[in-house]
Amino acid sequence: MIDLSGRVAIVTGASRGIGRAIAIGLAAQGAHVVAAAREDHADEVAREIGAAGRKAEAAALDVTAPGGADAIVARTIERHGRIDILVNNAGIARDQLMLRMKREDWDAVIATNLTAAFALTQAALKPMIRQRFGRIVCISSVVGQSGNAGQANYAASKAGLIGFAKAVALEVASRGITVNVVAPGLVETDMTRAVTGKARDEWAAKIPLRRLGTPDDIAAAVCFLASDEASYITGQTLAVNGGMYM
Ligand code: NDP
């Protein structure tokens, strides 16, 4: 059984959707969760976790803000003395066909989905190396593996996370730190709720398991990769996509 008692976890984009489920899932397994999102957006999930008798605190973090990664890591070390688990989950999409894609939409997606993972991972690695323990999980996407028309920026950011995780995994494996990726398929969240009607039915029809994923489906994979049971797994991408891409 997964037991994360005594572990301290930072989850970005914890206010909604997949990140919220990951924060709740890690806390349910005993971790103290630093739930991060912009402004006070993660306050509610932190309160909810506390009300369930588990441990969490909210942190205001815009992952694209200069110095934000160092600040949240420093605050976590000051309060808890360690960081065991980092989940790079915050993400955005700004879809457009390549010929019409604006440079600002490319930059925003790369900054939020990829560069933020660089900054947070770099900041968290220092205490993890000192501890000789760490679990880093990046949330990619099926689109980073398969590509998707209209998502050149998003697919590049999500494929980038896969290469990033492998490179960092090789660098820090000898220090007891694992770096893995979870690649969700289509999951019911605000990000996908915008798609309705026929387009949604067409999506669902492409999924062999015949349903969209839930945030809890993704959280379960993250909890596993964060656990002691996954200590021999690093540099891997775990697809949680109902079979839509194998
Ligand atoms: P949502 O849109 O539901 O939530 C996005 C989360 O990211 C929010 O918590 C939001 O926080 C946070 N966020 C966005 N921008 C920033 C920022 N600049 N700084 C800090 N936090 C930010 O998304 P999902 O839950 O659907 O997606 C979560 C992750 O999973 C993303 O990386 C996404 O790409 C990936 N994914 C999602 C899939 C899906 O089908 N839903 C499929 C595959 C991958 P705030 O409250 O501050 O806005």
PDB file of C-alpha atoms and ligand atoms in Angstrom:
ATOM      1  CA  MET A   1       0.000   0.000   0.000  1.00  0.00           C
ATOM      2  CA  ILE A   2       1.223   3.483  -0.852  1.00  0.00           C
ATOM      3  CA  ASP A   3       2.246   5.405   2.260  1.00  0.00           C
ATOM      4  CA  LEU A   4       3.509   8.953   1.831  1.00  0.00           C
ATOM      5  CA  SER A   5       3.532   9.813   5.543  1.00  0.00           C
ATOM      6  CA  GLY A   6       6.281  12.298   6.368  1.00  0.00           C
ATOM      7  CA  ARG A   7       6.723  13.316   2.732  1.00  0.00           C
ATOM      8  CA  VAL A   8       6.390  16.953   1.669  1.00  0.00           C
ATOM      9  CA  ALA A   9       4.989  17.594  -1.814  1.00  0.00           C
ATOM     10  CA  ILE A  10       4.631  20.679  -4.007  1.00  0.00           C
ATOM     11  CA  VAL A  11       1.898  20.479  -6.652  1.00  0.00           C
ATOM     12  CA  THR A  12       1.579  23.292  -9.210  1.00  0.00           C
ATOM     13  CA  GLY A  13      -1.784  24.113 -10.742  1.00  0.00           C
ATOM     14  CA  ALA A  14      -3.481  22.569  -7.716  1.00  0.00           C
ATOM     15  CA  SER A  15      -6.582  24.766  -7.761  1.00  0.00           C
ATOM     16  CA  ARG A  16      -8.588  22.823 -10.328  1.00  0.00           C
ATOM     17  CA  GLY A  17      -8.845  19.697 -12.434  1.00  0.00           C
ATOM     18  CA  ILE A  18      -5.958  17.268 -12.481  1.00  0.00           C
ATOM     19  CA  GLY A  19      -3.719  19.239 -10.092  1.00  0.00           C
ATOM     20  CA  ARG A  20      -6.481  19.455  -7.509  1.00  0.00           C
ATOM     21  CA  ALA A  21      -7.007  15.671  -7.671  1.00  0.00           C
ATOM     22  CA  ILE A  22      -3.247  15.097  -7.371  1.00  0.00           C
ATOM     23  CA  ALA A  23      -3.065  17.341  -4.285  1.00  0.00           C
ATOM     24  CA  ILE A  24      -6.001  15.515  -2.679  1.00  0.00           C
ATOM     25  CA  GLY A  25      -4.573  12.116  -3.664  1.00  0.00           C
ATOM     26  CA  LEU A  26      -1.075  12.755  -2.275  1.00  0.00           C
ATOM     27  CA  ALA A  27      -2.556  14.144   0.963  1.00  0.00           C
ATOM     28  CA  ALA A  28      -4.854  11.120   1.267  1.00  0.00           C
ATOM     29  CA  GLN A  29      -1.743   8.909   1.212  1.00  0.00           C
ATOM     30  CA  GLY A  30      -0.240  10.920   4.093  1.00  0.00           C
ATOM     31  CA  ALA A  31       1.880  13.609   2.400  1.00  0.00           C
ATOM     32  CA  HIS A  32       1.876  17.242   3.488  1.00  0.00           C
ATOM     33  CA  VAL A  33       0.888  19.063   0.315  1.00  0.00           C
ATOM     34  CA  VAL A  34       1.868  22.575  -0.694  1.00  0.00           C
ATOM     35  CA  ALA A  35      -0.949  23.317  -3.132  1.00  0.00           C
ATOM     36  CA  ALA A  36       0.148  26.052  -5.529  1.00  0.00           C
ATOM     37  CA  ALA A  37      -1.829  28.162  -7.977  1.00  0.00           C
ATOM     38  CA  ARG A  38      -2.140  31.829  -8.837  1.00  0.00           C
ATOM     39  CA  GLU A  39      -3.238  34.289  -6.155  1.00  0.00           C
ATOM     40  CA  ASP A  40      -5.530  32.619  -3.605  1.00  0.00           C
ATOM     41  CA  HIS A  41      -6.885  29.998  -6.042  1.00  0.00           C
ATOM     42  CA  ALA A  42      -5.504  27.021  -4.112  1.00  0.00           C
ATOM     43  CA  ASP A  43      -6.935  28.137  -0.768  1.00  0.00           C
ATOM     44  CA  GLU A  44     -10.102  26.108  -1.238  1.00  0.00           C
ATOM     45  CA  VAL A  45      -8.394  22.791  -1.989  1.00  0.00           C
ATOM     46  CA  ALA A  46      -6.018  23.300   0.957  1.00  0.00           C
ATOM     47  CA  ARG A  47      -9.033  23.949   3.222  1.00  0.00           C
ATOM     48  CA  GLU A  48     -10.803  20.898   1.848  1.00  0.00           C
ATOM     49  CA  ILE A  49      -7.784  18.668   2.512  1.00  0.00           C
ATOM     50  CA  GLY A  50      -7.497  20.072   6.040  1.00  0.00           C
ATOM     51  CA  ALA A  51     -11.209  19.471   6.670  1.00  0.00           C
ATOM     52  CA  ALA A  52     -10.703  15.820   5.694  1.00  0.00           C
ATOM     53  CA  GLY A  53      -8.069  15.529   8.440  1.00  0.00           C
ATOM     54  CA  ARG A  54      -5.123  15.597   6.020  1.00  0.00           C
ATOM     55  CA  LYS A  55      -2.262  18.063   5.710  1.00  0.00           C
ATOM     56  CA  ALA A  56      -2.030  20.888   3.180  1.00  0.00           C
ATOM     57  CA  GLU A  57      -1.273  24.551   2.786  1.00  0.00           C
ATOM     58  CA  ALA A  58      -1.978  26.888  -0.103  1.00  0.00           C
ATOM     59  CA  ALA A  59       0.741  28.863  -1.853  1.00  0.00           C
ATOM     60  CA  ALA A  60       0.324  31.715  -4.336  1.00  0.00           C
ATOM     61  CA  LEU A  61       2.489  30.935  -7.340  1.00  0.00           C
ATOM     62  CA  ASP A  62       2.373  32.095 -10.928  1.00  0.00           C
ATOM     63  CA  VAL A  63       4.748  29.562 -12.454  1.00  0.00           C
ATOM     64  CA  THR A  64       5.827  32.081 -15.107  1.00  0.00           C
ATOM     65  CA  ALA A  65       6.834  34.752 -12.578  1.00  0.00           C
ATOM     66  CA  PRO A  66      10.602  35.301 -12.302  1.00  0.00           C
ATOM     67  CA  GLY A  67      11.855  34.055  -8.929  1.00  0.00           C
ATOM     68  CA  GLY A  68       8.588  32.238  -8.154  1.00  0.00           C
ATOM     69  CA  ALA A  69      10.110  28.762  -8.189  1.00  0.00           C
ATOM     70  CA  ASP A  70      12.962  29.695  -5.857  1.00  0.00           C
ATOM     71  CA  ALA A  71      10.541  31.446  -3.513  1.00  0.00           C
ATOM     72  CA  ILE A  72       8.130  28.513  -3.100  1.00  0.00           C
ATOM     73  CA  VAL A  73      10.995  26.065  -2.597  1.00  0.00           C
ATOM     74  CA  ALA A  74      12.654  28.358  -0.028  1.00  0.00           C
ATOM     75  CA  ARG A  75       9.336  28.779   1.809  1.00  0.00           C
ATOM     76  CA  THR A  76       8.734  25.038   1.859  1.00  0.00           C
ATOM     77  CA  ILE A  77      12.219  24.318   3.192  1.00  0.00           C
ATOM     78  CA  GLU A  78      11.821  27.025   5.842  1.00  0.00           C
ATOM     79  CA  ARG A  79       8.524  25.557   7.039  1.00  0.00           C
ATOM     80  CA  HIS A  80       9.114  21.831   6.626  1.00  0.00           C
ATOM     81  CA  GLY A  81      12.858  21.325   6.228  1.00  0.00           C
ATOM     82  CA  ARG A  82      12.459  19.168   3.116  1.00  0.00           C
ATOM     83  CA  ILE A  83      10.838  18.620  -0.284  1.00  0.00           C
ATOM     84  CA  ASP A  84      10.252  15.048  -1.331  1.00  0.00           C
ATOM     85  CA  ILE A  85       7.815  15.292  -4.208  1.00  0.00           C
ATOM     86  CA  LEU A  86       7.438  17.891  -6.971  1.00  0.00           C
ATOM     87  CA  VAL A  87       4.558  17.632  -9.415  1.00  0.00           C
ATOM     88  CA  ASN A  88       4.901  19.961 -12.416  1.00  0.00           C
ATOM     89  CA  ASN A  89       1.246  20.065 -13.389  1.00  0.00           C
ATOM     90  CA  ALA A  90       0.281  23.702 -14.164  1.00  0.00           C
ATOM     91  CA  GLY A  91      -0.522  24.030 -17.825  1.00  0.00           C
ATOM     92  CA  ILE A  92      -2.398  26.000 -20.445  1.00  0.00           C
ATOM     93  CA  ALA A  93      -3.445  25.535 -24.074  1.00  0.00           C
ATOM     94  CA  ARG A  94      -3.682  28.281 -26.727  1.00  0.00           C
ATOM     95  CA  ASP A  95      -4.768  26.311 -29.775  1.00  0.00           C
ATOM     96  CA  GLN A  96      -4.414  27.567 -33.318  1.00  0.00           C
ATOM     97  CA  LEU A  97      -3.307  26.194 -36.664  1.00  0.00           C
ATOM     98  CA  MET A  98       0.403  26.727 -37.203  1.00  0.00           C
ATOM     99  CA  LEU A  99       0.058  29.295 -40.004  1.00  0.00           C
ATOM    100  CA  ARG A 100      -2.113  31.485 -37.783  1.00  0.00           C
ATOM    101  CA  MET A 101      -0.415  30.911 -34.451  1.00  0.00           C
ATOM    102  CA  LYS A 102       0.710  34.117 -32.807  1.00  0.00           C
ATOM    103  CA  ARG A 103       4.196  34.256 -31.350  1.00  0.00           C
ATOM    104  CA  GLU A 104       2.710  35.345 -27.997  1.00  0.00           C
ATOM    105  CA  ASP A 105       0.615  32.147 -27.850  1.00  0.00           C
ATOM    106  CA  TRP A 106       3.692  30.050 -28.579  1.00  0.00           C
ATOM    107  CA  ASP A 107       5.671  31.876 -25.866  1.00  0.00           C
ATOM    108  CA  ALA A 108       2.895  31.686 -23.251  1.00  0.00           C
ATOM    109  CA  VAL A 109       2.423  27.936 -23.657  1.00  0.00           C
ATOM    110  CA  ILE A 110       6.150  27.151 -23.610  1.00  0.00           C
ATOM    111  CA  ALA A 111       6.671  29.415 -20.583  1.00  0.00           C
ATOM    112  CA  THR A 112       3.835  27.875 -18.540  1.00  0.00           C
ATOM    113  CA  ASN A 113       4.116  24.239 -19.579  1.00  0.00           C
ATOM    114  CA  LEU A 114       7.865  23.753 -20.084  1.00  0.00           C
ATOM    115  CA  THR A 115      10.036  26.591 -18.775  1.00  0.00           C
ATOM    116  CA  ALA A 116       8.195  26.562 -15.441  1.00  0.00           C
ATOM    117  CA  ALA A 117       9.034  22.864 -15.034  1.00  0.00           C
ATOM    118  CA  PHE A 118      12.679  23.740 -15.663  1.00  0.00           C
ATOM    119  CA  ALA A 119      12.670  26.463 -12.988  1.00  0.00           C
ATOM    120  CA  LEU A 120      10.799  24.430 -10.356  1.00  0.00           C
ATOM    121  CA  THR A 121      12.819  21.279 -10.953  1.00  0.00           C
ATOM    122  CA  GLN A 122      16.091  23.193 -10.731  1.00  0.00           C
ATOM    123  CA  ALA A 123      15.021  24.833  -7.465  1.00  0.00           C
ATOM    124  CA  ALA A 124      13.710  21.582  -5.917  1.00  0.00           C
ATOM    125  CA  LEU A 125      16.709  19.484  -6.940  1.00  0.00           C
ATOM    126  CA  LYS A 126      19.040  21.285  -4.547  1.00  0.00           C
ATOM    127  CA  PRO A 127      17.279  20.124  -1.350  1.00  0.00           C
ATOM    128  CA  MET A 128      16.461  16.746  -2.944  1.00  0.00           C
ATOM    129  CA  ILE A 129      20.160  16.122  -3.676  1.00  0.00           C
ATOM    130  CA  ARG A 130      21.026  17.062  -0.077  1.00  0.00           C
ATOM    131  CA  GLN A 131      18.346  14.648   1.186  1.00  0.00           C
ATOM    132  CA  ARG A 132      19.420  11.924  -1.251  1.00  0.00           C
ATOM    133  CA  PHE A 133      15.724  11.468  -2.030  1.00  0.00           C
ATOM    134  CA  GLY A 134      13.240  12.959  -4.442  1.00  0.00           C
ATOM    135  CA  ARG A 135      10.332  12.207  -6.719  1.00  0.00           C
ATOM    136  CA  ILE A 136       9.640  14.533  -9.635  1.00  0.00           C
ATOM    137  CA  VAL A 137       6.606  13.947 -11.836  1.00  0.00           C
ATOM    138  CA  CYS A 138       5.821  16.085 -14.891  1.00  0.00           C
ATOM    139  CA  ILE A 139       2.334  16.108 -16.386  1.00  0.00           C
ATOM    140  CA  SER A 140       2.694  15.847 -20.154  1.00  0.00           C
ATOM    141  CA  SER A 141      -0.086  14.828 -22.560  1.00  0.00           C
ATOM    142  CA  VAL A 142      -0.970  12.237 -25.159  1.00  0.00           C
ATOM    143  CA  VAL A 143      -0.531  15.114 -27.596  1.00  0.00           C
ATOM    144  CA  GLY A 144       3.171  15.292 -26.704  1.00  0.00           C
ATOM    145  CA  GLN A 145       3.456  11.693 -27.903  1.00  0.00           C
ATOM    146  CA  SER A 146       1.120  11.670 -30.905  1.00  0.00           C
ATOM    147  CA  GLY A 147       0.980  15.305 -32.063  1.00  0.00           C
ATOM    148  CA  ASN A 148      -2.317  17.071 -32.751  1.00  0.00           C
ATOM    149  CA  ALA A 149      -3.299  19.519 -35.466  1.00  0.00           C
ATOM    150  CA  GLY A 150      -3.878  22.969 -34.013  1.00  0.00           C
ATOM    151  CA  GLN A 151      -1.627  22.368 -31.024  1.00  0.00           C
ATOM    152  CA  ALA A 152       1.956  22.889 -32.261  1.00  0.00           C
ATOM    153  CA  ASN A 153       2.802  24.989 -29.198  1.00  0.00           C
ATOM    154  CA  TYR A 154       1.108  22.653 -26.708  1.00  0.00           C
ATOM    155  CA  ALA A 155       2.494  19.465 -28.323  1.00  0.00           C
ATOM    156  CA  ALA A 156       6.017  20.943 -28.372  1.00  0.00           C
ATOM    157  CA  SER A 157       5.773  21.856 -24.687  1.00  0.00           C
ATOM    158  CA  LYS A 158       4.456  18.429 -23.722  1.00  0.00           C
ATOM    159  CA  ALA A 159       6.982  16.496 -25.851  1.00  0.00           C
ATOM    160  CA  GLY A 160       9.643  18.771 -24.369  1.00  0.00           C
ATOM    161  CA  LEU A 161       8.731  17.596 -20.873  1.00  0.00           C
ATOM    162  CA  ILE A 162       9.365  13.982 -21.900  1.00  0.00           C
ATOM    163  CA  GLY A 163      12.912  14.714 -23.113  1.00  0.00           C
ATOM    164  CA  PHE A 164      13.512  17.004 -20.153  1.00  0.00           C
ATOM    165  CA  ALA A 165      12.519  14.301 -17.663  1.00  0.00           C
ATOM    166  CA  LYS A 166      14.801  11.713 -19.273  1.00  0.00           C
ATOM    167  CA  ALA A 167      17.813  14.048 -19.258  1.00  0.00           C
ATOM    168  CA  VAL A 168      17.306  15.098 -15.637  1.00  0.00           C
ATOM    169  CA  ALA A 169      16.586  11.489 -14.600  1.00  0.00           C
ATOM    170  CA  LEU A 170      20.031  10.497 -15.903  1.00  0.00           C
ATOM    171  CA  GLU A 171      21.701  13.369 -14.056  1.00  0.00           C
ATOM    172  CA  VAL A 172      20.203  12.678 -10.627  1.00  0.00           C
ATOM    173  CA  ALA A 173      19.568   8.930 -10.529  1.00  0.00           C
ATOM    174  CA  SER A 174      22.680   8.339  -8.405  1.00  0.00           C
ATOM    175  CA  ARG A 175      21.224  10.673  -5.734  1.00  0.00           C
ATOM    176  CA  GLY A 176      18.082   8.627  -5.143  1.00  0.00           C
ATOM    177  CA  ILE A 177      15.906  10.978  -7.180  1.00  0.00           C
ATOM    178  CA  THR A 178      13.505   9.726  -9.837  1.00  0.00           C
ATOM    179  CA  VAL A 179      12.044  11.872 -12.615  1.00  0.00           C
ATOM    180  CA  ASN A 180       9.043  10.562 -14.510  1.00  0.00           C
ATOM    181  CA  VAL A 181       6.207  11.751 -16.701  1.00  0.00           C
ATOM    182  CA  VAL A 182       2.492  11.023 -16.701  1.00  0.00           C
ATOM    183  CA  ALA A 183       0.872  11.559 -20.102  1.00  0.00           C
ATOM    184  CA  PRO A 184      -2.902  11.863 -19.726  1.00  0.00           C
ATOM    185  CA  GLY A 185      -5.322  11.384 -22.598  1.00  0.00           C
ATOM    186  CA  LEU A 186      -8.565  13.335 -22.576  1.00  0.00           C
ATOM    187  CA  VAL A 187      -9.583  14.155 -19.039  1.00  0.00           C
ATOM    188  CA  GLU A 188     -12.781  15.844 -17.813  1.00  0.00           C
ATOM    189  CA  THR A 189     -11.578  19.261 -16.612  1.00  0.00           C
ATOM    190  CA  ASP A 190     -12.083  22.956 -17.403  1.00  0.00           C
ATOM    191  CA  MET A 191      -9.467  22.546 -20.151  1.00  0.00           C
ATOM    192  CA  THR A 192     -11.598  20.019 -22.062  1.00  0.00           C
ATOM    193  CA  ARG A 193     -15.106  21.061 -20.965  1.00  0.00           C
ATOM    194  CA  ALA A 194     -15.057  23.790 -23.614  1.00  0.00           C
ATOM    195  CA  VAL A 195     -15.389  21.080 -26.260  1.00  0.00           C
ATOM    196  CA  THR A 196     -19.019  19.983 -26.532  1.00  0.00           C
ATOM    197  CA  GLY A 197     -21.460  18.210 -28.830  1.00  0.00           C
ATOM    198  CA  LYS A 198     -20.272  16.323 -31.900  1.00  0.00           C
ATOM    199  CA  ALA A 199     -16.578  17.112 -31.399  1.00  0.00           C
ATOM    200  CA  ARG A 200     -16.753  15.662 -27.912  1.00  0.00           C
ATOM    201  CA  ASP A 201     -18.530  12.509 -29.139  1.00  0.00           C
ATOM    202  CA  GLU A 202     -15.839  12.092 -31.807  1.00  0.00           C
ATOM    203  CA  TRP A 203     -13.141  12.313 -29.158  1.00  0.00           C
ATOM    204  CA  ALA A 204     -14.798   9.749 -26.928  1.00  0.00           C
ATOM    205  CA  ALA A 205     -15.229   7.380 -29.887  1.00  0.00           C
ATOM    206  CA  LYS A 206     -11.437   7.327 -30.353  1.00  0.00           C
ATOM    207  CA  ILE A 207     -10.848   6.032 -26.833  1.00  0.00           C
ATOM    208  CA  PRO A 208     -10.737   2.224 -26.659  1.00  0.00           C
ATOM    209  CA  LEU A 209     -11.874   2.247 -23.011  1.00  0.00           C
ATOM    210  CA  ARG A 210     -14.909   4.284 -24.170  1.00  0.00           C
ATOM    211  CA  ARG A 211     -14.804   7.119 -21.671  1.00  0.00           C
ATOM    212  CA  LEU A 212     -12.883  10.283 -20.940  1.00  0.00           C
ATOM    213  CA  GLY A 213     -10.413  10.041 -18.080  1.00  0.00           C
ATOM    214  CA  THR A 214     -11.089  11.527 -14.668  1.00  0.00           C
ATOM    215  CA  PRO A 215      -8.662  13.652 -12.673  1.00  0.00           C
ATOM    216  CA  ASP A 216      -8.518  10.770 -10.168  1.00  0.00           C
ATOM    217  CA  ASP A 217      -7.262   8.413 -12.908  1.00  0.00           C
ATOM    218  CA  ILE A 218      -4.261  10.716 -13.341  1.00  0.00           C
ATOM    219  CA  ALA A 219      -3.772  11.300  -9.614  1.00  0.00           C
ATOM    220  CA  ALA A 220      -3.515   7.537  -9.002  1.00  0.00           C
ATOM    221  CA  ALA A 221      -0.600   7.282 -11.457  1.00  0.00           C
ATOM    222  CA  VAL A 222       1.155  10.255  -9.863  1.00  0.00           C
ATOM    223  CA  CYS A 223       0.730   8.825  -6.348  1.00  0.00           C
ATOM    224  CA  PHE A 224       2.265   5.560  -7.533  1.00  0.00           C
ATOM    225  CA  LEU A 225       5.270   7.284  -9.150  1.00  0.00           C
ATOM    226  CA  ALA A 226       5.756   9.322  -5.953  1.00  0.00           C
ATOM    227  CA  SER A 227       5.745   6.229  -3.760  1.00  0.00           C
ATOM    228  CA  ASP A 228       8.508   3.963  -2.458  1.00  0.00           C
ATOM    229  CA  GLU A 229       6.963   1.198  -4.565  1.00  0.00           C
ATOM    230  CA  ALA A 230       8.100   3.091  -7.692  1.00  0.00           C
ATOM    231  CA  SER A 231      11.702   3.524  -6.517  1.00  0.00           C
ATOM    232  CA  TYR A 232      13.112   1.534  -9.471  1.00  0.00           C
ATOM    233  CA  ILE A 233      11.260   3.528 -12.132  1.00  0.00           C
ATOM    234  CA  THR A 234      12.886   6.624 -13.633  1.00  0.00           C
ATOM    235  CA  GLY A 235      12.932   8.474 -16.948  1.00  0.00           C
ATOM    236  CA  GLN A 236       9.639   6.857 -17.940  1.00  0.00           C
ATOM    237  CA  THR A 237       6.433   8.152 -19.435  1.00  0.00           C
ATOM    238  CA  LEU A 238       3.314   6.510 -18.075  1.00  0.00           C
ATOM    239  CA  ALA A 239       0.425   6.968 -20.506  1.00  0.00           C
ATOM    240  CA  VAL A 240      -2.953   7.219 -18.765  1.00  0.00           C
ATOM    241  CA  ASN A 241      -5.145   7.621 -21.807  1.00  0.00           C
ATOM    242  CA  GLY A 242      -7.741   4.849 -22.016  1.00  0.00           C
ATOM    243  CA  GLY A 243      -5.721   3.261 -24.812  1.00  0.00           C
ATOM    244  CA  MET A 244      -6.125   6.140 -27.283  1.00  0.00           C
ATOM    245  CA  TYR A 245      -2.398   6.115 -28.062  1.00  0.00           C
ATOM    246  CA  MET A 246      -0.159   3.097 -27.471  1.00  0.00           C
TER     247      MET A 246
HETATM  248  P1  NDP B   1      -7.213  23.167 -15.844  1.00  0.00           P
HETATM  249  O1  NDP B   1      -7.342  24.225 -16.890  1.00  0.00           O
HETATM  250  O2  NDP B   1      -8.420  22.552 -15.257  1.00  0.00           O
HETATM  251  O3  NDP B   1      -6.300  23.716 -14.650  1.00  0.00           O
HETATM  252  C1  NDP B   1      -5.078  24.325 -14.933  1.00  0.00           C
HETATM  253  C2  NDP B   1      -4.309  24.522 -13.662  1.00  0.00           C
HETATM  254  O4  NDP B   1      -3.060  25.133 -14.017  1.00  0.00           O
HETATM  255  C3  NDP B   1      -5.027  25.446 -12.718  1.00  0.00           C
HETATM  256  O5  NDP B   1      -4.815  25.007 -11.406  1.00  0.00           O
HETATM  257  C4  NDP B   1      -4.331  26.772 -12.949  1.00  0.00           C
HETATM  258  O6  NDP B   1      -4.282  27.567 -11.793  1.00  0.00           O
HETATM  259  C5  NDP B   1      -2.926  26.310 -13.268  1.00  0.00           C
HETATM  260  N1  NDP B   1      -2.171  27.337 -13.989  1.00  0.00           N
HETATM  261  C6  NDP B   1      -2.340  27.744 -15.276  1.00  0.00           C
HETATM  262  N2  NDP B   1      -1.468  28.732 -15.542  1.00  0.00           N
HETATM  263  C7  NDP B   1      -0.750  28.939 -14.412  1.00  0.00           C
HETATM  264  C8  NDP B   1       0.301  29.815 -14.063  1.00  0.00           C
HETATM  265  N3  NDP B   1       0.795  30.713 -14.925  1.00  0.00           N
HETATM  266  N4  NDP B   1       0.814  29.744 -12.808  1.00  0.00           N
HETATM  267  C9  NDP B   1       0.315  28.864 -11.927  1.00  0.00           C
HETATM  268  N5  NDP B   1      -0.667  28.000 -12.185  1.00  0.00           N
HETATM  269  C10 NDP B   1      -1.192  28.052 -13.424  1.00  0.00           C
HETATM  270  O7  NDP B   1      -6.240  22.081 -16.496  1.00  0.00           O
HETATM  271  P2  NDP B   1      -6.189  20.488 -16.332  1.00  0.00           P
HETATM  272  O8  NDP B   1      -6.414  20.093 -14.937  1.00  0.00           O
HETATM  273  O9  NDP B   1      -7.022  19.903 -17.408  1.00  0.00           O
HETATM  274  O10 NDP B   1      -4.668  20.231 -16.752  1.00  0.00           O
HETATM  275  C11 NDP B   1      -3.634  20.023 -15.800  1.00  0.00           C
HETATM  276  C12 NDP B   1      -2.400  19.557 -16.554  1.00  0.00           C
HETATM  277  O11 NDP B   1      -2.705  18.360 -17.249  1.00  0.00           O
HETATM  278  C13 NDP B   1      -1.911  20.553 -17.610  1.00  0.00           C
HETATM  279  O12 NDP B   1      -0.511  20.553 -17.658  1.00  0.00           O
HETATM  280  C14 NDP B   1      -2.488  20.000 -18.884  1.00  0.00           C
HETATM  281  O13 NDP B   1      -1.738  20.395 -20.012  1.00  0.00           O
HETATM  282  C15 NDP B   1      -2.390  18.507 -18.614  1.00  0.00           C
HETATM  283  N6  NDP B   1      -3.280  17.685 -19.418  1.00  0.00           N
HETATM  284  C16 NDP B   1      -4.645  17.842 -19.365  1.00  0.00           C
HETATM  285  C17 NDP B   1      -5.456  17.048 -20.135  1.00  0.00           C
HETATM  286  C18 NDP B   1      -6.937  17.148 -20.120  1.00  0.00           C
HETATM  287  O14 NDP B   1      -7.576  16.457 -20.951  1.00  0.00           O
HETATM  288  N7  NDP B   1      -7.542  17.940 -19.259  1.00  0.00           N
HETATM  289  C19 NDP B   1      -4.892  16.037 -21.035  1.00  0.00           C
HETATM  290  C20 NDP B   1      -3.473  15.945 -20.996  1.00  0.00           C
HETATM  291  C21 NDP B   1      -2.713  16.738 -20.214  1.00  0.00           C
HETATM  292  P3  NDP B   1      -5.079  28.953 -11.615  1.00  0.00           P
HETATM  293  O15 NDP B   1      -6.163  28.664 -10.643  1.00  0.00           O
HETATM  294  O16 NDP B   1      -4.053  29.886 -11.059  1.00  0.00           O
HETATM  295  O17 NDP B   1      -5.608  29.346 -12.974  1.00  0.00           O
END
